[in-house]
Short mmCIF file of C-alpha atoms and ligand atoms in Angstrom, two decimals:
data_model
loop_
_atom_site.label_atom_id
_atom_site.label_comp_id
_atom_site.label_asym_id
_atom_site.label_seq_id
_atom_site.Cartn_x
_atom_site.Cartn_y
_atom_site.Cartn_z
CA MET A 1 -116.47 19.10 -40.26
CA THR A 2 -116.08 20.61 -36.80
CA ASP A 3 -118.46 22.23 -34.28
CA ASN A 4 -117.04 25.44 -35.58
CA THR A 5 -118.38 25.11 -39.03
CA LEU A 6 -121.37 27.29 -38.51
CA HIS A 7 -119.44 29.93 -36.47
CA ARG A 8 -116.86 30.11 -39.24
CA ALA A 9 -119.46 30.59 -41.90
CA ARG A 10 -121.23 33.35 -39.84
CA GLU A 11 -117.86 35.19 -39.35
CA PHE A 12 -117.04 35.01 -42.94
CA GLU A 13 -120.31 36.32 -44.22
CA ALA A 14 -120.46 39.07 -41.58
CA ARG A 15 -116.91 40.23 -42.57
CA TYR A 16 -117.07 39.96 -46.35
CA GLY A 17 -120.77 40.23 -47.27
CA PRO A 18 -121.01 43.98 -46.45
CA LEU A 19 -118.18 44.65 -48.82
CA ILE A 20 -120.30 43.91 -51.83
CA PRO A 21 -121.68 47.27 -53.05
CA ALA A 22 -125.51 47.41 -53.09
CA ASP A 23 -125.48 48.56 -56.71
CA GLN A 24 -123.71 45.39 -57.67
CA ARG A 25 -126.70 43.34 -56.55
CA PRO A 26 -130.26 43.16 -57.89
CA ALA A 27 -132.37 45.99 -56.48
CA TYR A 28 -135.34 43.86 -55.35
CA HIS A 29 -134.40 40.19 -55.82
CA LEU A 30 -132.57 38.26 -53.07
CA THR A 31 -129.03 37.20 -53.55
CA PRO A 32 -126.77 35.32 -51.05
CA THR A 33 -124.97 37.37 -48.40
CA ILE A 34 -121.82 36.23 -50.09
CA GLY A 35 -120.83 33.35 -52.38
CA TRP A 36 -123.12 30.79 -53.84
CA MET A 37 -127.05 30.36 -53.52
CA ASN A 38 -129.23 27.65 -54.95
CA ASP A 39 -132.74 26.39 -53.96
CA PRO A 40 -135.04 28.37 -51.65
CA ASN A 41 -135.63 26.49 -48.45
CA GLY A 42 -137.96 26.97 -45.52
CA PHE A 43 -140.01 29.67 -47.20
CA SER A 44 -142.67 30.15 -44.53
CA CYS A 45 -144.35 32.50 -42.21
CA TYR A 46 -142.92 32.60 -38.71
CA GLN A 47 -144.06 34.96 -35.93
CA GLY A 48 -145.54 37.46 -38.34
CA GLU A 49 -142.64 37.67 -40.74
CA TYR A 50 -141.59 35.65 -43.82
CA HIS A 51 -138.57 33.62 -43.61
CA LEU A 52 -136.49 32.30 -46.43
CA PHE A 53 -133.50 30.05 -46.10
CA TYR A 54 -131.37 28.97 -49.05
CA GLN A 55 -128.81 26.46 -50.21
CA TYR A 56 -125.61 28.31 -49.41
CA HIS A 57 -121.88 28.07 -49.85
CA PRO A 58 -120.45 31.27 -48.62
CA TYR A 59 -116.74 30.68 -49.42
CA SER A 60 -116.95 30.75 -53.23
CA THR A 61 -119.39 31.31 -56.10
CA GLU A 62 -119.33 27.55 -56.71
CA TRP A 63 -121.59 24.97 -55.18
CA GLY A 64 -119.82 23.38 -52.11
CA PRO A 65 -120.58 21.83 -48.82
CA MET A 66 -124.16 23.03 -48.32
CA HIS A 67 -125.11 25.39 -45.52
CA TRP A 68 -128.41 27.18 -45.03
CA GLY A 69 -128.34 30.97 -45.64
CA HIS A 70 -131.13 32.99 -44.11
CA ALA A 71 -133.10 36.16 -44.63
CA LYS A 72 -136.54 37.47 -43.62
CA THR A 73 -138.96 39.99 -44.96
CA ARG A 74 -142.38 41.66 -44.28
CA ASP A 75 -143.16 42.67 -47.86
CA PHE A 76 -141.30 40.01 -50.01
CA LEU A 77 -139.07 42.70 -51.41
CA HIS A 78 -137.01 44.27 -48.58
CA TRP A 79 -134.96 41.30 -47.26
CA GLU A 80 -133.12 41.43 -43.87
CA ARG A 81 -130.09 39.29 -43.93
CA LEU A 82 -129.74 36.90 -40.91
CA PRO A 83 -126.75 34.76 -39.93
CA ALA A 84 -126.42 31.40 -41.74
CA ALA A 85 -128.76 28.95 -40.04
CA LEU A 86 -127.29 25.48 -40.62
CA ALA A 87 -123.80 24.13 -41.45
CA PRO A 88 -122.70 20.57 -42.24
CA ASP A 89 -121.26 19.89 -38.81
CA THR A 90 -122.58 16.53 -37.52
CA ALA A 91 -121.82 12.91 -38.44
CA TYR A 92 -125.05 12.43 -40.32
CA ASP A 93 -124.88 15.68 -42.33
CA GLN A 94 -121.15 16.14 -42.71
CA ASN A 95 -121.41 16.28 -46.53
CA GLY A 96 -124.20 18.86 -46.68
CA CYS A 97 -127.50 20.25 -45.36
CA PHE A 98 -129.52 19.97 -48.50
CA SER A 99 -132.91 21.49 -49.26
CA GLY A 100 -135.82 21.43 -46.95
CA SER A 101 -138.56 23.51 -45.32
CA ALA A 102 -139.88 25.06 -42.14
CA VAL A 103 -142.97 25.24 -40.10
CA GLU A 104 -143.95 27.15 -36.83
CA LEU A 105 -144.58 24.80 -33.89
CA PRO A 106 -147.52 25.54 -31.52
CA ASP A 107 -144.97 26.44 -28.70
CA GLY A 108 -143.56 29.26 -30.87
CA ARG A 109 -140.42 27.54 -31.95
CA GLN A 110 -139.51 27.12 -35.64
CA LEU A 111 -138.93 23.60 -36.95
CA LEU A 112 -136.60 23.14 -39.88
CA VAL A 113 -136.62 19.83 -41.85
CA TYR A 114 -133.76 19.26 -44.22
CA THR A 115 -131.91 16.53 -46.03
CA ALA A 116 -128.74 15.41 -44.30
CA VAL A 117 -126.06 14.11 -46.68
CA ARG A 118 -123.32 11.70 -45.75
CA LYS A 119 -120.72 9.96 -47.92
CA HIS A 120 -119.34 6.49 -47.29
CA LEU A 121 -116.36 4.72 -48.80
CA GLY A 122 -117.59 1.37 -49.96
CA GLU A 123 -115.52 -1.86 -49.86
CA ASP A 124 -115.00 -1.59 -53.68
CA GLY A 125 -113.39 1.80 -53.30
CA ARG A 126 -116.41 3.72 -54.64
CA THR A 127 -117.90 6.55 -52.66
CA THR A 128 -121.70 6.33 -52.11
CA GLU A 129 -123.94 8.89 -50.61
CA THR A 130 -126.88 8.39 -48.33
CA GLN A 131 -129.56 10.98 -47.78
CA THR A 132 -131.68 11.14 -44.71
CA GLN A 133 -134.10 13.70 -43.32
CA ALA A 134 -133.14 15.64 -40.23
CA LEU A 135 -134.60 18.35 -37.97
CA ALA A 136 -133.44 21.55 -36.35
CA VAL A 137 -135.38 23.75 -33.93
CA GLY A 138 -134.87 27.43 -33.29
CA ASP A 139 -136.09 30.89 -32.58
CA GLY A 140 -135.85 32.47 -36.04
CA VAL A 141 -132.10 33.16 -35.78
CA ASN A 142 -130.35 30.28 -33.98
CA TYR A 143 -131.07 26.55 -34.47
CA GLU A 144 -130.16 23.42 -32.71
CA LYS A 145 -130.08 20.12 -34.57
CA TRP A 146 -132.44 17.61 -32.94
CA HIS A 147 -130.82 14.90 -30.81
CA GLY A 148 -133.09 12.34 -32.46
CA ASN A 149 -131.70 12.92 -35.95
CA PRO A 150 -131.97 11.60 -38.58
CA VAL A 151 -135.82 11.16 -38.43
CA LEU A 152 -136.30 9.45 -41.82
CA THR A 153 -133.78 6.91 -43.14
CA ALA A 154 -133.57 4.04 -45.67
CA ALA A 155 -135.81 2.12 -43.19
CA ASP A 156 -138.70 4.49 -43.91
CA LEU A 157 -138.69 4.10 -47.67
CA PRO A 158 -141.18 2.07 -49.71
CA GLU A 159 -139.93 -1.02 -51.33
CA GLY A 160 -137.40 -0.20 -54.16
CA GLY A 161 -136.95 3.40 -52.96
CA SER A 162 -133.37 4.73 -53.32
CA PRO A 163 -131.53 5.84 -50.05
CA VAL A 164 -129.19 7.72 -52.33
CA ASP A 165 -131.78 10.01 -53.87
CA PHE A 166 -134.08 10.83 -50.98
CA ARG A 167 -134.32 14.55 -50.53
CA ASP A 168 -135.94 17.85 -50.21
CA PRO A 169 -138.64 17.47 -47.57
CA LYS A 170 -141.50 20.12 -47.72
CA VAL A 171 -143.43 20.20 -44.44
CA TRP A 172 -146.78 21.75 -43.43
CA ARG A 173 -149.31 21.68 -40.66
CA GLU A 174 -152.83 20.40 -41.25
CA ALA A 175 -155.90 22.12 -39.74
CA ASP A 176 -156.11 19.28 -37.05
CA GLY A 177 -152.65 20.11 -35.82
CA SER A 178 -150.90 17.10 -37.33
CA TYR A 179 -148.07 17.42 -39.82
CA ARG A 180 -147.34 16.13 -43.28
CA LEU A 181 -144.24 16.26 -45.53
CA VAL A 182 -143.53 15.32 -49.08
CA VAL A 183 -140.11 14.35 -50.15
CA GLY A 184 -138.48 13.43 -53.48
CA ASN A 185 -137.20 9.89 -54.15
CA ARG A 186 -135.93 7.68 -56.93
CA SER A 187 -138.10 4.61 -57.26
CA SER A 188 -137.12 1.18 -58.51
CA ASP A 189 -137.67 2.03 -62.13
CA GLY A 190 -134.89 4.70 -61.82
CA SER A 191 -137.21 7.70 -62.08
CA GLY A 192 -138.73 10.09 -59.55
CA ALA A 193 -141.47 9.72 -57.07
CA VAL A 194 -142.92 11.93 -54.31
CA LEU A 195 -143.44 10.24 -50.96
CA LEU A 196 -145.82 11.51 -48.29
CA TYR A 197 -145.06 11.08 -44.50
CA ARG A 198 -147.24 11.98 -41.50
CA SER A 199 -146.51 13.06 -37.96
CA GLU A 200 -148.47 14.05 -34.93
CA ASP A 201 -145.84 16.27 -33.34
CA GLY A 202 -143.38 17.11 -36.23
CA PHE A 203 -140.71 14.87 -34.70
CA ALA A 204 -141.84 11.20 -35.19
CA TRP A 205 -142.70 10.52 -38.85
CA SER A 206 -144.21 7.53 -40.66
CA LEU A 207 -144.74 6.72 -44.31
CA VAL A 208 -148.21 7.27 -45.79
CA GLY A 209 -147.38 6.30 -49.34
CA THR A 210 -146.45 7.53 -52.81
CA VAL A 211 -148.36 10.58 -54.06
CA ASP A 212 -147.21 10.43 -57.71
CA ALA A 213 -144.23 9.11 -59.80
CA SER A 214 -142.63 10.06 -63.08
CA ARG A 215 -142.39 6.66 -64.61
CA SER A 216 -139.78 8.28 -66.74
CA GLN A 217 -142.39 10.47 -68.35
CA TYR A 218 -141.48 13.75 -66.78
CA GLY A 219 -137.75 13.42 -66.13
CA GLN A 220 -135.79 11.13 -63.80
CA MET A 221 -135.16 12.08 -60.17
CA TRP A 222 -137.82 14.46 -58.94
CA GLU A 223 -136.28 17.14 -56.73
CA CYS A 224 -137.96 19.70 -54.48
CA PRO A 225 -141.54 18.68 -54.38
CA ASP A 226 -144.35 20.88 -52.98
CA PHE A 227 -147.96 19.74 -52.49
CA PHE A 228 -150.90 22.08 -51.77
CA PRO A 229 -154.47 22.83 -52.38
CA LEU A 230 -155.22 25.85 -54.57
CA ASP A 231 -158.54 27.16 -55.83
CA GLY A 232 -160.39 23.87 -55.39
CA LYS A 233 -157.63 21.73 -56.92
CA GLN A 234 -154.59 19.98 -55.52
CA VAL A 235 -151.17 20.94 -56.95
CA LEU A 236 -147.95 18.92 -57.01
CA PHE A 237 -144.76 20.81 -58.01
CA VAL A 238 -141.56 18.85 -58.90
CA SER A 239 -138.24 19.82 -60.32
CA PRO A 240 -137.14 16.92 -62.40
CA GLN A 241 -133.53 16.18 -63.46
CA GLU A 242 -132.82 14.87 -66.96
CA MET A 243 -136.02 15.79 -68.56
CA SER A 244 -136.64 15.02 -72.22
CA PRO A 245 -138.23 17.82 -74.14
CA ILE A 246 -142.00 17.58 -74.88
CA GLY A 247 -142.91 20.03 -77.67
CA LEU A 248 -142.35 23.52 -76.45
CA GLU A 249 -143.79 22.73 -73.01
CA PHE A 250 -140.71 20.99 -71.38
CA HIS A 251 -137.16 21.46 -72.36
CA ALA A 252 -134.19 19.10 -71.89
CA GLY A 253 -132.32 19.06 -68.59
CA ASN A 254 -133.55 20.39 -65.30
CA GLY A 255 -137.13 21.55 -65.57
CA THR A 256 -140.13 22.51 -63.41
CA VAL A 257 -143.31 20.70 -63.58
CA CYS A 258 -146.82 21.58 -62.19
CA LEU A 259 -149.23 18.65 -61.87
CA ILE A 260 -152.83 19.78 -61.20
CA GLY A 261 -155.37 17.27 -60.00
CA SER A 262 -157.61 16.13 -57.27
CA TYR A 263 -156.56 14.48 -54.01
CA ASP A 264 -158.38 12.07 -51.85
CA THR A 265 -156.71 12.50 -48.47
CA SER A 266 -158.01 9.35 -46.84
CA ALA A 267 -156.79 7.05 -49.65
CA ASN A 268 -153.75 9.27 -50.40
CA ARG A 269 -154.75 9.20 -54.06
CA PHE A 270 -153.68 12.06 -56.29
CA VAL A 271 -155.32 11.99 -59.78
CA ARG A 272 -153.74 14.13 -62.42
CA GLU A 273 -155.86 16.37 -64.56
CA ALA A 274 -153.35 18.62 -66.25
CA VAL A 275 -149.60 18.90 -66.43
CA GLN A 276 -147.63 22.08 -67.42
CA ALA A 277 -144.32 23.77 -66.94
CA ILE A 278 -144.13 26.17 -64.05
CA ASP A 279 -141.80 28.66 -65.76
CA TYR A 280 -141.02 28.70 -69.50
CA GLY A 281 -137.72 30.59 -69.20
CA ILE A 282 -134.08 29.54 -68.89
CA ASP A 283 -133.39 30.29 -65.29
CA PHE A 284 -135.89 28.93 -62.88
CA TYR A 285 -135.77 25.84 -60.63
CA ALA A 286 -136.68 24.33 -57.30
CA PRO A 287 -139.55 26.61 -56.50
CA GLN A 288 -141.18 26.48 -53.04
CA THR A 289 -144.46 27.95 -51.80
CA LEU A 290 -145.91 29.31 -48.58
CA LEU A 291 -149.42 30.04 -47.44
CA ALA A 292 -149.68 33.62 -46.28
CA PRO A 293 -151.97 34.47 -43.35
CA ASP A 294 -154.24 36.41 -45.83
CA GLY A 295 -154.76 33.24 -47.85
CA ARG A 296 -152.37 33.82 -50.71
CA ARG A 297 -150.23 30.90 -51.96
CA ILE A 298 -146.89 32.50 -52.82
CA MET A 299 -144.10 30.91 -54.69
CA ILE A 300 -140.35 31.75 -54.93
CA GLY A 301 -137.85 30.05 -57.19
CA TRP A 302 -134.17 29.87 -57.76
CA MET A 303 -133.78 32.11 -60.74
CA GLN A 304 -130.93 30.05 -62.14
CA ASN A 305 -130.59 26.64 -63.66
CA TRP A 306 -127.96 23.93 -63.19
CA ASN A 307 -127.55 23.71 -66.93
CA THR A 308 -126.33 27.32 -67.43
CA LEU A 309 -123.93 27.77 -64.57
CA SER A 310 -121.11 28.80 -66.82
CA CYS A 311 -123.07 32.06 -67.35
CA LYS A 312 -121.28 33.65 -64.46
CA PRO A 313 -119.62 37.04 -64.41
CA ARG A 314 -115.89 36.61 -63.77
CA ASP A 315 -115.36 38.74 -60.77
CA ALA A 316 -118.64 37.94 -58.99
CA ARG A 317 -118.74 37.92 -55.23
CA TRP A 318 -122.21 36.38 -55.25
CA PHE A 319 -123.93 34.00 -57.63
CA GLY A 320 -127.50 32.81 -57.76
CA GLN A 321 -130.65 34.92 -57.13
CA MET A 322 -134.26 34.27 -56.19
CA SER A 323 -137.21 35.07 -58.40
CA ILE A 324 -139.73 37.74 -57.49
CA PRO A 325 -142.18 35.99 -55.09
CA ARG A 326 -145.31 35.13 -57.08
CA GLU A 327 -148.97 34.90 -56.12
CA LEU A 328 -150.46 31.64 -57.60
CA SER A 329 -153.91 30.82 -58.70
CA ILE A 330 -155.70 28.38 -60.91
CA ARG A 331 -157.94 29.54 -63.77
CA GLU A 332 -159.44 27.30 -66.32
CA GLY A 333 -157.32 24.43 -65.24
CA ARG A 334 -153.98 26.28 -65.53
CA LEU A 335 -151.43 27.64 -63.09
CA TYR A 336 -151.41 31.44 -63.11
CA GLN A 337 -148.68 33.53 -61.44
CA GLN A 338 -148.36 37.25 -60.80
CA PRO A 339 -145.68 39.17 -58.97
CA VAL A 340 -146.63 39.79 -55.36
CA ARG A 341 -148.96 42.80 -55.13
CA GLU A 342 -146.60 44.42 -52.63
CA LEU A 343 -144.32 45.40 -55.58
CA GLU A 344 -147.01 47.93 -56.65
CA GLN A 345 -146.18 50.03 -53.54
CA TYR A 346 -142.69 50.69 -54.86
CA ARG A 347 -143.62 51.75 -58.37
CA CYS A 348 -142.81 55.34 -59.30
CA ASN A 349 -142.23 57.64 -62.35
CA ARG A 350 -145.29 56.28 -64.17
CA VAL A 351 -145.22 56.77 -67.91
CA CYS A 352 -148.12 55.76 -70.08
CA TYR A 353 -148.67 55.59 -73.85
CA GLN A 354 -151.83 54.48 -75.61
CA ASN A 355 -152.53 53.43 -79.17
CA VAL A 356 -148.92 53.80 -80.41
CA LEU A 357 -148.83 52.72 -84.02
CA LEU A 358 -145.83 50.50 -84.40
CA THR A 359 -144.46 49.73 -87.85
CA SER A 360 -140.67 49.95 -87.25
CA GLU A 361 -138.26 50.26 -84.34
CA THR A 362 -139.51 52.81 -81.95
CA ASN A 363 -138.25 54.30 -78.69
CA LEU A 364 -140.66 56.04 -76.35
CA HIS A 365 -139.62 59.05 -74.31
CA ARG A 366 -138.81 58.05 -70.75
CA VAL A 367 -139.41 54.32 -71.38
CA GLU A 368 -136.04 53.05 -70.31
CA GLY A 369 -134.29 51.65 -67.24
CA ARG A 370 -133.13 48.48 -65.62
CA MET A 371 -135.28 48.32 -62.46
CA VAL A 372 -138.66 48.50 -64.16
CA ASP A 373 -142.25 47.10 -64.02
CA MET A 374 -143.68 47.67 -67.55
CA THR A 375 -146.94 46.29 -69.01
CA VAL A 376 -147.20 46.16 -72.83
CA GLU A 377 -150.50 45.34 -74.61
CA ILE A 378 -150.61 44.91 -78.35
CA ARG A 379 -153.21 44.17 -81.04
CA PRO A 380 -153.23 44.20 -84.84
CA ALA A 381 -153.51 47.76 -86.25
CA GLU A 382 -155.21 46.44 -89.30
CA ARG A 383 -157.43 43.64 -90.41
CA GLU A 384 -154.43 41.84 -91.69
CA LEU A 385 -152.35 40.18 -88.99
CA TYR A 386 -148.84 41.64 -88.35
CA HIS A 387 -145.93 39.33 -88.95
CA SER A 388 -144.10 39.90 -85.64
CA PHE A 389 -143.62 42.12 -82.59
CA ARG A 390 -140.54 42.69 -80.52
CA VAL A 391 -139.64 44.29 -77.23
CA ASN A 392 -135.90 44.95 -76.71
CA VAL A 393 -134.75 45.55 -73.13
CA ALA A 394 -131.34 46.07 -71.34
CA LYS A 395 -130.10 47.50 -74.69
CA ASP A 396 -127.29 49.60 -75.93
CA GLY A 397 -125.18 49.50 -79.11
CA GLU A 398 -123.81 46.09 -78.18
CA TYR A 399 -126.23 44.41 -75.89
CA VAL A 400 -129.90 43.51 -75.96
CA THR A 401 -132.40 41.04 -74.62
CA THR A 402 -135.34 40.44 -76.86
CA ILE A 403 -138.81 39.19 -76.36
CA ARG A 404 -140.46 38.43 -79.77
CA TYR A 405 -144.00 37.24 -80.62
CA ARG A 406 -145.31 35.77 -83.88
CA PRO A 407 -149.04 35.72 -84.04
CA ASP A 408 -149.23 33.18 -86.88
CA THR A 409 -147.50 30.52 -84.79
CA SER A 410 -148.38 32.01 -81.40
CA ILE A 411 -144.81 31.46 -80.33
CA LEU A 412 -143.15 33.83 -77.85
CA LYS A 413 -139.36 33.69 -77.83
CA ILE A 414 -136.96 35.22 -75.30
CA ASP A 415 -133.37 35.71 -76.44
CA ARG A 416 -130.54 36.68 -74.21
CA THR A 417 -127.75 35.80 -76.64
CA ARG A 418 -126.39 39.34 -76.31
CA SER A 419 -127.02 39.78 -72.59
CA GLY A 420 -123.43 39.92 -71.24
CA SER A 421 -122.41 36.29 -71.24
CA ASN A 422 -120.40 34.56 -73.93
CA ALA A 423 -120.85 31.14 -72.37
CA ASP A 424 -121.93 28.62 -75.01
CA VAL A 425 -125.09 27.60 -73.29
CA VAL A 426 -128.72 27.92 -74.17
CA HIS A 427 -129.65 31.51 -74.52
CA THR A 428 -133.09 31.32 -76.08
CA ARG A 429 -136.38 29.69 -75.11
CA SER A 430 -139.68 29.53 -77.08
CA LEU A 431 -143.15 28.92 -75.65
CA LEU A 432 -146.55 28.47 -77.18
CA VAL A 433 -148.92 31.17 -76.06
CA ARG A 434 -152.69 30.83 -76.21
CA PRO A 435 -153.70 32.52 -79.53
CA GLN A 436 -155.83 35.55 -79.28
CA ASP A 437 -156.10 36.97 -82.78
CA GLY A 438 -152.80 38.81 -82.46
CA GLN A 439 -153.46 40.31 -79.05
CA LEU A 440 -150.96 39.85 -76.33
CA LYS A 441 -150.26 41.30 -72.86
CA LEU A 442 -146.85 41.15 -71.27
CA ARG A 443 -145.84 42.44 -67.93
CA ILE A 444 -142.03 42.68 -67.87
CA LEU A 445 -140.04 42.95 -64.65
CA LEU A 446 -136.52 44.07 -65.04
CA ASP A 447 -133.83 44.05 -62.35
CA ARG A 448 -130.17 44.51 -62.70
CA TYR A 449 -129.52 40.90 -63.44
CA SER A 450 -132.83 39.49 -64.61
CA VAL A 451 -135.86 39.67 -66.84
CA GLU A 452 -139.22 38.14 -65.79
CA VAL A 453 -142.08 38.08 -68.26
CA PHE A 454 -145.67 37.49 -67.23
CA VAL A 455 -147.70 36.61 -70.27
CA ASN A 456 -151.44 37.36 -70.56
CA ASP A 457 -152.08 38.22 -66.79
CA GLY A 458 -149.78 35.45 -65.58
CA GLU A 459 -150.92 32.54 -67.66
CA GLN A 460 -147.29 31.85 -68.35
CA ALA A 461 -144.12 33.12 -66.73
CA VAL A 462 -140.62 33.33 -68.31
CA SER A 463 -137.60 34.00 -66.29
CA VAL A 464 -133.99 34.62 -67.39
CA ALA A 465 -130.79 35.88 -65.71
CA ILE A 466 -128.89 38.51 -67.65
CA PHE A 467 -125.35 39.93 -67.10
CA THR A 468 -125.60 43.06 -69.33
CA ARG A 469 -123.73 46.12 -68.11
CA GLN A 470 -126.11 48.52 -66.32
CA SER A 471 -125.57 51.34 -68.78
CA ALA A 472 -127.38 49.26 -71.30
CA ASN A 473 -130.81 50.55 -70.23
CA ALA A 474 -132.67 51.43 -73.44
CA ILE A 475 -135.97 49.86 -74.24
CA SER A 476 -137.38 49.74 -77.78
CA PHE A 477 -140.33 48.24 -79.59
CA ASP A 478 -140.51 46.89 -83.10
CA ALA A 479 -142.95 45.36 -85.54
CA ILE A 480 -142.98 43.80 -88.86
CA GLY A 481 -146.45 44.74 -90.13
CA SER A 482 -148.51 47.09 -88.05
CA VAL A 483 -149.31 46.83 -84.38
CA LEU A 484 -151.18 49.09 -81.93
CA MET A 485 -149.53 49.21 -78.52
CA ASP A 486 -150.25 50.49 -75.00
CA VAL A 487 -147.41 50.83 -72.59
CA GLU A 488 -147.48 51.53 -68.88
CA LYS A 489 -144.05 51.73 -67.38
CA TYR A 490 -142.77 52.33 -63.81
CA ASP A 491 -139.46 52.45 -62.16
CA ILE A 492 -139.10 50.28 -59.08
CA ASP A 493 -137.57 52.02 -56.14
CA LEU A 494 -137.72 50.28 -52.81
CA ASP A 495 -137.10 53.52 -50.94
CA ARG A 496 -140.08 55.25 -52.45
CA LYS A 497 -143.26 53.75 -51.11
CA GLY A 498 -146.48 54.98 -52.67
CA ALA A 499 -144.98 57.16 -55.38
CA ALA A 500 -146.69 55.42 -58.25
CA GLU A 501 -148.94 58.16 -59.39
CA ASP A 502 -146.41 60.94 -60.15
CA GLY A 503 -146.27 60.30 -63.85
CA THR A 504 -147.13 61.30 -67.30
CA SER A 505 -149.56 60.02 -69.96
CA HIS A 506 -149.46 60.31 -73.71
C1 FRU B 601 -131.93 21.04 -56.32
C2 FRU B 601 -130.94 20.24 -55.51
C3 FRU B 601 -131.75 19.48 -54.35
C4 FRU B 601 -130.72 19.39 -53.28
C5 FRU B 601 -129.96 20.64 -53.45
C6 FRU B 601 -128.46 20.57 -53.12
O1 FRU B 601 -131.43 22.12 -56.98
O2 FRU B 601 -130.27 19.38 -56.28
O3 FRU B 601 -132.33 18.28 -54.75
O4 FRU B 601 -131.24 19.27 -52.08
O5 FRU B 601 -130.11 21.07 -54.81
O6 FRU B 601 -127.85 21.83 -53.06
#
């Protein structure tokens, strides 16, 4: 820890980041300038642009002393890299600047709120960690840590709240100009809770109370909360550690949970009405949202999971990527998500097929590629229900990632067992889809290192990272039984705005 810590990180990333060839990164998903990335931080609108910070360790592709990396965008797809914003360089954050968030102050400055981590050697020789909340103020590029840090400490916890697990503040500004933040905490029963704090100016904070708590039902420590109104409901996002599986809804390990309910502001009373997973894939964690000036609530997540870190290409100079930013809505009590509409501007080479009769493995002319936005709609071709349907992507003689649907069970399964990593980790995930007599609609986004599936207009999302070589670019369809299928497929090319219509139909 020295005053030079940030300067050193900025020099390092400026020198070595540009050496990573563009074609060795995703085409339209954000990766770290160099080294390691985890959670999205400070996803917010500042002076007309969208800023995104991230948990960052530039020096290796492993998690290490946490810095904040930084990028900004106008369309959620073209990211401009900015110098690292925060480094662990003070007494109170010498062991890491953990996750947090950002808000624009009325005077035009940007306020960052983050978790400061400090380790202490106890009298018994054991190291303990304390987590406090700290501030930094800046102009969109350079930030100064506030002289009054830390602003929330053990003294600001409710009774029984853990000063060791007290992290990931998400801040916002209310219509009356006052500020709120939610932060994750471990409560006296050992499981997670979300605490709410209030401030008049963004600098002096006081506890309002507990918004909701796991009571060991949805995992243990609740990381990275977010709390926002959406379509007449109130939504609480948490990323729990140590989840136990619940049917096909929640899997073991680090998961993402969306609690939908109502919220009485004056009594700080959140009443749950529905609980669901945010993403049903393998690689998604710690999502954060922003409210765009046009009213859209947009979410981005870390498209990776702590449980599958050994799925890492050997010679990688970067590791960890962000999901496509997703527009959120609530329909019939469920969270829906769709890729940001800005993506549509960069679709080109449209290929369209209708009423393809599928009874065995089929390739369609010009339906291939690794930077793709493809919508597939299927229905039974006969009165008798088909047995199963499959889409194979990122495929060659050796590799394939498969999405399979069985209408009798209504289970959709994604399988990346043969997607370029031999690590012995989870490679499949199954989810229960709302049954619709064998009808199903999938929008599949492919980028060089990922597959994101949006089921039935975004009713469910499924994200996985893949490491398949880029020459594996075939796409095929398969059915046991007979299926009628429509396919609309575009390439994504960020250099070709507005080229969507130059295509062919069959
Ligand atoms: C979630 C998390 C956060 C923490 C950060 C550390 O992925 O564990 O709780 O702030 O990562 O990098």
